[in-house]
Coordinates of C-alpha atoms and ligand atoms in Angstrom, one line a residue:
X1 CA -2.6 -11.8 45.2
X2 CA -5.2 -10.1 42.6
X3 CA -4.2 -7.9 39.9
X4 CA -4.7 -4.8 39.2
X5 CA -8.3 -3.9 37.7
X6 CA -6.7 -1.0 35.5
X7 CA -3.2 -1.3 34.1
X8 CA -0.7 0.6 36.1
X9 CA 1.8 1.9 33.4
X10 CA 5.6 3.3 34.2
X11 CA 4.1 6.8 34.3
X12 CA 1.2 8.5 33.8
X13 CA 1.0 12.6 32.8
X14 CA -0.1 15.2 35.1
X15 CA -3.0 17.3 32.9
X16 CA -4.5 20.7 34.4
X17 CA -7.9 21.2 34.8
X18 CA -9.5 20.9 31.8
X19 CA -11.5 24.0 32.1
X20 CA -8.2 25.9 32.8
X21 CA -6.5 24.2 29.6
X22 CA -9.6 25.2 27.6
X23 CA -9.6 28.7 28.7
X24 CA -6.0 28.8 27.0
X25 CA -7.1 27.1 23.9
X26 CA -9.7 30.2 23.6
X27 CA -6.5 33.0 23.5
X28 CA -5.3 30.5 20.7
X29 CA -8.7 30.1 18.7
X30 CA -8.6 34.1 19.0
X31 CA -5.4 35.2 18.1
X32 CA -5.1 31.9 15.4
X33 CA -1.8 31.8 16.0
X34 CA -0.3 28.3 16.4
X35 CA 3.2 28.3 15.5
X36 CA 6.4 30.0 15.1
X37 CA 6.9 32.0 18.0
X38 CA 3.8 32.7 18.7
X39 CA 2.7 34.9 22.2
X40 CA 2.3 31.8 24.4
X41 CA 5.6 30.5 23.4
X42 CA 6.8 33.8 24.4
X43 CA 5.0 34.2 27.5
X44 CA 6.5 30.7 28.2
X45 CA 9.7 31.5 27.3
X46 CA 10.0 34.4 30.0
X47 CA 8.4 32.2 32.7
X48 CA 11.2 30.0 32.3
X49 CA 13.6 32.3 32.3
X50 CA 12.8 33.9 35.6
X51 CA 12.7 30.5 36.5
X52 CA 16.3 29.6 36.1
X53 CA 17.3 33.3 36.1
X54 CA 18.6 33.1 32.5
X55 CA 18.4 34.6 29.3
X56 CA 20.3 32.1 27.8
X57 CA 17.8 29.6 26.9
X58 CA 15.5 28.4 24.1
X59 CA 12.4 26.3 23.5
X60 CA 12.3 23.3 20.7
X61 CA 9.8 21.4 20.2
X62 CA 11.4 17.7 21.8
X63 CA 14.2 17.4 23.6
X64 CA 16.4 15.1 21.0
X65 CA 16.1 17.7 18.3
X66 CA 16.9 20.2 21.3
X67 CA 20.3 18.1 21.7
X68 CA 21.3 17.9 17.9
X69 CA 20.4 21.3 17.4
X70 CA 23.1 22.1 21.2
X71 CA 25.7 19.7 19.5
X72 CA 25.3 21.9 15.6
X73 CA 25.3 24.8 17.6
X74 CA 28.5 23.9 19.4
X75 CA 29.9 23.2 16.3
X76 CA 31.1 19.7 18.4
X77 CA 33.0 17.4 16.3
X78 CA 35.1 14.1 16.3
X79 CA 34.5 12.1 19.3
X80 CA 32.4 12.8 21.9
X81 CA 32.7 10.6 25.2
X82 CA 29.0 9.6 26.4
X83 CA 27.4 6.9 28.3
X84 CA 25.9 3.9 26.9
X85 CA 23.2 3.7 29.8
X86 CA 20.7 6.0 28.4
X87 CA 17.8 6.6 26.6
X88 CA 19.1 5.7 22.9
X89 CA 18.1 9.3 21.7
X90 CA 21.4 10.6 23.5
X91 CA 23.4 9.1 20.9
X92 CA 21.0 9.7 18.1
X93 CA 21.9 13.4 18.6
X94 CA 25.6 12.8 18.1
X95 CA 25.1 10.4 15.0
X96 CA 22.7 13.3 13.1
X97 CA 25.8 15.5 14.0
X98 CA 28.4 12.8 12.4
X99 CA 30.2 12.7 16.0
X100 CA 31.6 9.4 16.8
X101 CA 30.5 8.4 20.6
X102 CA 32.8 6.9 22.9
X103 CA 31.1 5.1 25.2
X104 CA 32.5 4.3 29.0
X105 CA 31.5 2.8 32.1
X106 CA 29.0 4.5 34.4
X107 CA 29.5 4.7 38.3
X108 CA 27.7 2.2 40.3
X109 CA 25.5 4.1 42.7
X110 CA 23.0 6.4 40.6
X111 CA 24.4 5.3 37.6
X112 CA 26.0 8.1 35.9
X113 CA 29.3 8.6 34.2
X114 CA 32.1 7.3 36.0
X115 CA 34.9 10.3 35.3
X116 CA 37.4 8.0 35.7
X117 CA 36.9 6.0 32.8
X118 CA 36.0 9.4 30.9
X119 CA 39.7 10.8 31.4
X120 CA 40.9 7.2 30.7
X121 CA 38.9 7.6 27.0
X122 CA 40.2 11.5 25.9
X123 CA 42.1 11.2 22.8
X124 CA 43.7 14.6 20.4
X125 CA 40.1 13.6 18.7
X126 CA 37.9 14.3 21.8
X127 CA 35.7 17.6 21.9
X128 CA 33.1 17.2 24.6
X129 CA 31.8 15.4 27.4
X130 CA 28.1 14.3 27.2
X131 CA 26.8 13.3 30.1
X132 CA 23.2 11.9 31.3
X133 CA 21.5 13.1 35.1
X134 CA 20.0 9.7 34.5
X135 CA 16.7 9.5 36.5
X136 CA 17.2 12.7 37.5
X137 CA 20.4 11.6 39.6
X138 CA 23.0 14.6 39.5
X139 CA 26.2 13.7 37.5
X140 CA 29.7 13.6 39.2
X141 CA 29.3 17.5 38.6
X142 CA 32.6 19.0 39.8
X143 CA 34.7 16.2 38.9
X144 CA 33.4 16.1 35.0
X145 CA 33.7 20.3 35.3
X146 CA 37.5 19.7 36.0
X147 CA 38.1 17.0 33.6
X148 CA 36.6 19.4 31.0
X149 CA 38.4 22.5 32.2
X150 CA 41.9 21.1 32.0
X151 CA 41.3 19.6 28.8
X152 CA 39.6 22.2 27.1
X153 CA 36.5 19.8 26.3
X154 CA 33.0 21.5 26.3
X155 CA 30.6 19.5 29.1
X156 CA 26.8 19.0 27.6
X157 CA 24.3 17.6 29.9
X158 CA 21.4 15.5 28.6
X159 CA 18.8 17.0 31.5
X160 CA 15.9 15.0 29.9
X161 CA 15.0 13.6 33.7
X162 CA 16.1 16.3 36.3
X163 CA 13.6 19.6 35.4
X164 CA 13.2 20.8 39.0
X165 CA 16.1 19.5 40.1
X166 CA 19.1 21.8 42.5
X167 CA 22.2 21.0 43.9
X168 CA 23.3 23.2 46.8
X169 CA 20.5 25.7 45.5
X170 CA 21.0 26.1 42.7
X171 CA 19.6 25.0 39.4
X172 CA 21.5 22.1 37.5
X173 CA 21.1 23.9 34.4
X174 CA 24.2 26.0 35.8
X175 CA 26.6 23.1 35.6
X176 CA 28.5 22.6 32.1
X177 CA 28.0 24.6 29.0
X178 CA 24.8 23.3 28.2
X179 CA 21.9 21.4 29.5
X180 CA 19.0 19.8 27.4
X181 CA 15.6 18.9 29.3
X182 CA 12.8 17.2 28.1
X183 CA 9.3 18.0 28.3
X184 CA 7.9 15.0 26.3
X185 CA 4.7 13.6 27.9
X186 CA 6.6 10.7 30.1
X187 CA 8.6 13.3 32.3
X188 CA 8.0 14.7 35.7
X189 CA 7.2 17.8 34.5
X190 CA 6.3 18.2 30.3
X191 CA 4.4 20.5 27.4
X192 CA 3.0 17.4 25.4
X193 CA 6.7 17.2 24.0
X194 CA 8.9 19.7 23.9
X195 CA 12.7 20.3 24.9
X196 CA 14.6 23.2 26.5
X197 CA 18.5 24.4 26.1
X198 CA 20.0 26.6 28.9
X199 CA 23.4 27.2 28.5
X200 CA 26.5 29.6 29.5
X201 CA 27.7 31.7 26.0
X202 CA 24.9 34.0 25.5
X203 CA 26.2 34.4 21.5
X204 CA 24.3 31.0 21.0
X205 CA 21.0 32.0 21.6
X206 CA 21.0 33.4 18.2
X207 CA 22.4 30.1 16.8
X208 CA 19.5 28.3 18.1
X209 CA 16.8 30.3 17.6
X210 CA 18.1 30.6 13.8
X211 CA 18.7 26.3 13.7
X212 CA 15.0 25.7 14.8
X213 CA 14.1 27.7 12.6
X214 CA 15.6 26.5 9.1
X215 CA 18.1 29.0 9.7
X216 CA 16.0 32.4 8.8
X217 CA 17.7 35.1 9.7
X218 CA 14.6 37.7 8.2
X219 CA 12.1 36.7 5.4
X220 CA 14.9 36.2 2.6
X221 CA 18.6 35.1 4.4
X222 CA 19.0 31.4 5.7
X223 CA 22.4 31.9 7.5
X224 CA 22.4 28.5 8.4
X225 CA 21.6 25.2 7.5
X226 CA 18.6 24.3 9.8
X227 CA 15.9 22.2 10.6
X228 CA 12.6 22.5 12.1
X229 CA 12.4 22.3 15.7
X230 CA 10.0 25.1 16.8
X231 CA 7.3 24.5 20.2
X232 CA 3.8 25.2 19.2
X233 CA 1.5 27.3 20.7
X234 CA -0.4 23.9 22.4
X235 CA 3.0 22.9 23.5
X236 CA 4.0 26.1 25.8
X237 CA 0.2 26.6 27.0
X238 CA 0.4 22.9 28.4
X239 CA 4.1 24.0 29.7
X240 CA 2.3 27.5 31.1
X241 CA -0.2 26.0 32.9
X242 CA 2.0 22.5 34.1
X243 CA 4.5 24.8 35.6
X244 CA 2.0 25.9 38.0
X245 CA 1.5 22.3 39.4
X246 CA 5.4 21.8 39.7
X247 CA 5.7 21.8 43.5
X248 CA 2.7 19.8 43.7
X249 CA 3.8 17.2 41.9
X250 CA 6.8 17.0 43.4
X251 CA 5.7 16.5 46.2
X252 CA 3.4 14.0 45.7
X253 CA 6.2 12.2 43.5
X254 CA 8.3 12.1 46.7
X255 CA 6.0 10.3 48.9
X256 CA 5.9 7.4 46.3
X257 CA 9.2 7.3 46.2
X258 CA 9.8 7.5 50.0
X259 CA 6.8 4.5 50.1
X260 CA 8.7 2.6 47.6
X261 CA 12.2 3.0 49.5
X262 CA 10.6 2.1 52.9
X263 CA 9.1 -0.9 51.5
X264 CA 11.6 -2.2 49.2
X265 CA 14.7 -1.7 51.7
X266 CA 14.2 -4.8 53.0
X267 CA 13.4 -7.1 50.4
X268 CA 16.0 -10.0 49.5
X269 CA 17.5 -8.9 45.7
X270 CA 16.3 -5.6 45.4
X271 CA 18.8 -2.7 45.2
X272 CA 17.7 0.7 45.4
X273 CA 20.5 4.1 44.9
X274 CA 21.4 5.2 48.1
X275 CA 20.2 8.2 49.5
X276 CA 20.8 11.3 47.7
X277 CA 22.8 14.1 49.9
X278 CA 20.5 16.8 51.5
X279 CA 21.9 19.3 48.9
X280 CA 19.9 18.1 46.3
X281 CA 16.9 18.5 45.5
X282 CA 15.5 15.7 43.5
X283 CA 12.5 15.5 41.5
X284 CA 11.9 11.5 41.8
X285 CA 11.8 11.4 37.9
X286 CA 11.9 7.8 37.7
X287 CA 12.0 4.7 40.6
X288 CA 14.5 2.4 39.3
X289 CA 15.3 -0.8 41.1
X290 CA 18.2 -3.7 40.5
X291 CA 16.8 -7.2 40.4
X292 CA 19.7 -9.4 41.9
X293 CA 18.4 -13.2 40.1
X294 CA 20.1 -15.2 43.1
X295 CA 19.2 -13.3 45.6
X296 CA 15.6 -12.3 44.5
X297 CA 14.7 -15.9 42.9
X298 CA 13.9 -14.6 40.0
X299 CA 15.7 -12.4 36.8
X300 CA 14.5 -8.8 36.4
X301 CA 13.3 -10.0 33.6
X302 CA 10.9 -12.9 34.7
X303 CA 10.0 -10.2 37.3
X304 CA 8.9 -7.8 34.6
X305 CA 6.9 -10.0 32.6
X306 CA 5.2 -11.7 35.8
X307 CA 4.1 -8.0 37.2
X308 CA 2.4 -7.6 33.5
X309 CA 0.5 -10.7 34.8
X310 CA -0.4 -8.4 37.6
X311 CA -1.6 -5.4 35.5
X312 CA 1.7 -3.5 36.2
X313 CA 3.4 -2.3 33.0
X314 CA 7.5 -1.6 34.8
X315 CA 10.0 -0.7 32.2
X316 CA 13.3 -2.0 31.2
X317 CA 14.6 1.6 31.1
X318 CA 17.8 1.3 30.1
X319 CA 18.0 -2.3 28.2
X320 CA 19.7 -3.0 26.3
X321 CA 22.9 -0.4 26.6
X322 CA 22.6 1.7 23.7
X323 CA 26.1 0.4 22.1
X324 CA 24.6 -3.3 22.3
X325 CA 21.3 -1.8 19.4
X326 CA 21.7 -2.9 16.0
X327 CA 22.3 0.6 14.5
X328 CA 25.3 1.6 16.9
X329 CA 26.9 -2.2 17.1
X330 CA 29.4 -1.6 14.5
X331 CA 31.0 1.3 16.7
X332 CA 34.3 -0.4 18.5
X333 CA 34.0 0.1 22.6
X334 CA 37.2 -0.1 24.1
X335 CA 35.8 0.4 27.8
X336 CA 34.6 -3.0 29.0
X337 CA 31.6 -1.2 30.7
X338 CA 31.4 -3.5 33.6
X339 CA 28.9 -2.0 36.0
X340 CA 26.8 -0.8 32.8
X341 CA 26.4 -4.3 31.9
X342 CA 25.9 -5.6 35.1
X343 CA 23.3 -2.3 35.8
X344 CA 21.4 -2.7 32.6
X345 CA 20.7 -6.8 33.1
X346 CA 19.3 -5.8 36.6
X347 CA 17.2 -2.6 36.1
X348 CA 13.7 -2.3 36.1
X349 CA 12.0 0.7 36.4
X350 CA 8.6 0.7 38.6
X351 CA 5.5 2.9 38.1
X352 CA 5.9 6.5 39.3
X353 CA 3.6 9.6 38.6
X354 CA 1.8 12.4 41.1
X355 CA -1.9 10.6 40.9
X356 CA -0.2 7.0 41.6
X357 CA -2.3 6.3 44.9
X358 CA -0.2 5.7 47.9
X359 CA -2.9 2.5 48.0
X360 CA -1.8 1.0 44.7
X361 CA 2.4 1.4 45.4
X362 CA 1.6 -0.9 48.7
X363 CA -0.1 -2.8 46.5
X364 CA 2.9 -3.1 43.9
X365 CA 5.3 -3.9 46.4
X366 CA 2.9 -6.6 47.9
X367 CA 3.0 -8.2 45.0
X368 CA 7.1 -7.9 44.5
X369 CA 7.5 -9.2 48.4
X370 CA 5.1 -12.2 47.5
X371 CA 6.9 -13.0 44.6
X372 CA 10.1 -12.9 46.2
X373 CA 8.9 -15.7 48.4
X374 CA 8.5 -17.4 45.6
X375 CA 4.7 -18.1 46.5
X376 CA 3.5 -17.2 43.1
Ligands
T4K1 N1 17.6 11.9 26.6 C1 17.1 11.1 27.5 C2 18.0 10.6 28.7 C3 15.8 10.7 27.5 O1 15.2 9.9 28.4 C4 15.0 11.1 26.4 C5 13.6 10.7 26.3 C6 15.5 12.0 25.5 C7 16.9 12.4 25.6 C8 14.8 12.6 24.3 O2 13.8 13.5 24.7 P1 12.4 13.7 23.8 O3 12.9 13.9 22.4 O4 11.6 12.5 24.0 O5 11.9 15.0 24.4 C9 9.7 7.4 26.4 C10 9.7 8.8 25.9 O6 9.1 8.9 24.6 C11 11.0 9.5 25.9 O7 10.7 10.9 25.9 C12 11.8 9.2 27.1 N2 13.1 9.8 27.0 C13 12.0 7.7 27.2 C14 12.8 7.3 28.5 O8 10.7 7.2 27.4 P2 8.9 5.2 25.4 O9 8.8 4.7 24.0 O10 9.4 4.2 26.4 O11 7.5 5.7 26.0 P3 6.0 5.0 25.9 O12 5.2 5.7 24.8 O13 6.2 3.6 25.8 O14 5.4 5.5 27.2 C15 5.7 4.9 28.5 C16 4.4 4.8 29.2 O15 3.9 6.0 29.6 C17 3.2 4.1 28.5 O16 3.3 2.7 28.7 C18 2.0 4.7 29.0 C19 2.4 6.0 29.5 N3 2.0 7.1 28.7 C20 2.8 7.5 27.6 C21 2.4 8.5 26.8 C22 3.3 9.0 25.6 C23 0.8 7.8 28.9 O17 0.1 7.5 29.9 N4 0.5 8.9 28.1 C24 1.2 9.3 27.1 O18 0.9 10.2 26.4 O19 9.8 6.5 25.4

């Protein structure tokens, strides 16, 4: 089994042409405008609202400063129930807000909150639900929109992984109060970095736009106490000119995955999520796999570090849970978080992206079959 001559990284970024990129560049040396709502952040803007048939959205320049800016905006407070199985900047945006997370258990087949364990965790204290569409999986939508309905709790999803994603037709970005999506460089679809808000109250469009931008209401009133969380003019041309690849790439992203599935399937120790429902639309944002050791011969971890061997750079995406990270282990967790425990000392997460040949994933799997058989 030889390894790969190139490494073959978790995920590699889709970039237009470059002569279509550079023709963009030339409205930008023209107009030398970079920043602060400049015309191809606007352009942008309205592109994505006919997109998701909105006007209630708004463009920051990352996705985490997109969430703490949501949460401000909100005007969230006390405790906020969340998932621990996530990328660690979900609860960075609570902490910058002085919310307390309370972390619960997530379900066991895609891996996103379990509402059970949500309603289990709602004390007088409790103002929202934030919930992760980890990998792009849809959360238990109507069950967390009912749990939040009858007890008066706003619903926030973290969207980083599911840009392109619909349920029953419709965008995802119409579920809950708010949605956050990420366009940093690693996703399925990105703008360099960058991070969207959609949400329901039209009254916060305002808020955010003033928030990202320190607050200015006009050239001499701060109304608010802001940051600095503008896109850039570079940003929304790469989201412009991206956007017109979308279906492209996912497609392309869905043949990996269905080359990975029919593969995998098969192979003793490797779990894969069960097929979604035809009513969603998925966007194959990540290809996560659980390593059972016993079964497989080998920990998900051994298994990561021997693909490395093989020029294949998986990731551990989401170890450890983000409760278990120095900074967020004094927080008390009252929720034993059973399958989160058990999911995050089994996941791996193996190289997906549109130019991944159909060649090289046979060629991963090979080499996870061969070690399986322990032949390595
Ligand atoms: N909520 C959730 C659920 C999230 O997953 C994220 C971000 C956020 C919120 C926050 O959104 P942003 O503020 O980021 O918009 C990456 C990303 O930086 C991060 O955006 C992402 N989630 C997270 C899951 O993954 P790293 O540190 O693991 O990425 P890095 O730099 O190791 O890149 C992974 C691989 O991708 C590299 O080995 C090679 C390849 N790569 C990466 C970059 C940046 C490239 O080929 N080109 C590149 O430009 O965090």
């Amino acid at each position: 089994m030889k390894p790969f001559e190139t490494p073959i990284y978790v995920t590699k970024p889709f970039l237009p042409p470059l002569d279509e990129f550079c023709q963009g560049i030339k409205e930008i040396w023209e107009s030398r405008w970079l920043t602060n709502n400049g015309p191809i952040l606007q352009r942008f803007t309205q592109e994505l609202c006919h997109l998701f048939e909105t006007d209630n959205l708004c463009l920051f320049n990352n996705g985490t400063l997109a969430l703490q800016i949501a949460l401000q905006g909100l005007g969230i407070a006390g405790e906020v129930i969340t998932t621990p199985f996530t990328f660690v900047a979900t609860t960075h945006a609570l902490f910058w807000n002085k919310i307390r997370p309370v972390f619960v258990d997530i379900e066991p087949d895609y891996y996103t909150l379990d509402p059970e364990k949500v309603e289990a965790a709602i004390t007088p204290w409790t103002t929202a639900i934030l919930a992760v569409h980890v990998y792009g999986h849809p959360s238990k939508l109507n069950a967390l929109a009912d749990i939040a309905r009858r007890h008066n709790l706003k619903l926030i999803y973290d969207a980083a992984h599911v840009f392109g994603v619909k349920v029953n037709n419709k965008s995802i970005a119409d579920f809950g109060d708010l949605s956050m999506f990420s366009f940093h460089a690693t996703k399925s679809y990105h703008s360099l970095e960058g991070g969207m808000l959609i949400f329901r109250e039209t009254a916060l469009k305002g808020v955010f736009d003033y928030l990202k931008n320190f607050g200015f209401k006009n050239e001499f009133e701060v109304v608010m106490p802001g940051t600095n969380a503008k896109m850039n003019e570079m940003q929304a041309l790469m989201g412009i000119q991206v956007l017109k690849y979308l279906e492209e790439i996912m497609k392309k992203r869905a043949k990996i995955n269905d080359l990975y599935r029919e593969r995998l399937k098969e192979v003793p120790g490797i779990r894969l999520v069960p097929p979604l429902p035809p009513t969603v639309r998925q966007n194959h944002s990540y290809m996560p796999i659980e390593v059972n050791e016993e079964e497989f011969g080998m920990s998900c971890d051994t298994l990561y570090e021997t693909l490395k061997q093989y020029n294949v750079y998986s990731r551990r995406y989401f170890y450890p849970l983000v409760c278990d990270y120095a900074c967020y282990r004094n927080i008390s967790v009252k929720d034993p978080l059973i399958v989160a425990r058990r999911v995050s000392g089994r996941i791996l997460t193996l190289p997906i992206y549109d130019s991944l040949l159909l060649s090289e994933v046979d060629a991963i799997c090979e080499i996870i079959v061969y070690l399986q058989r322990g032949k390595y």
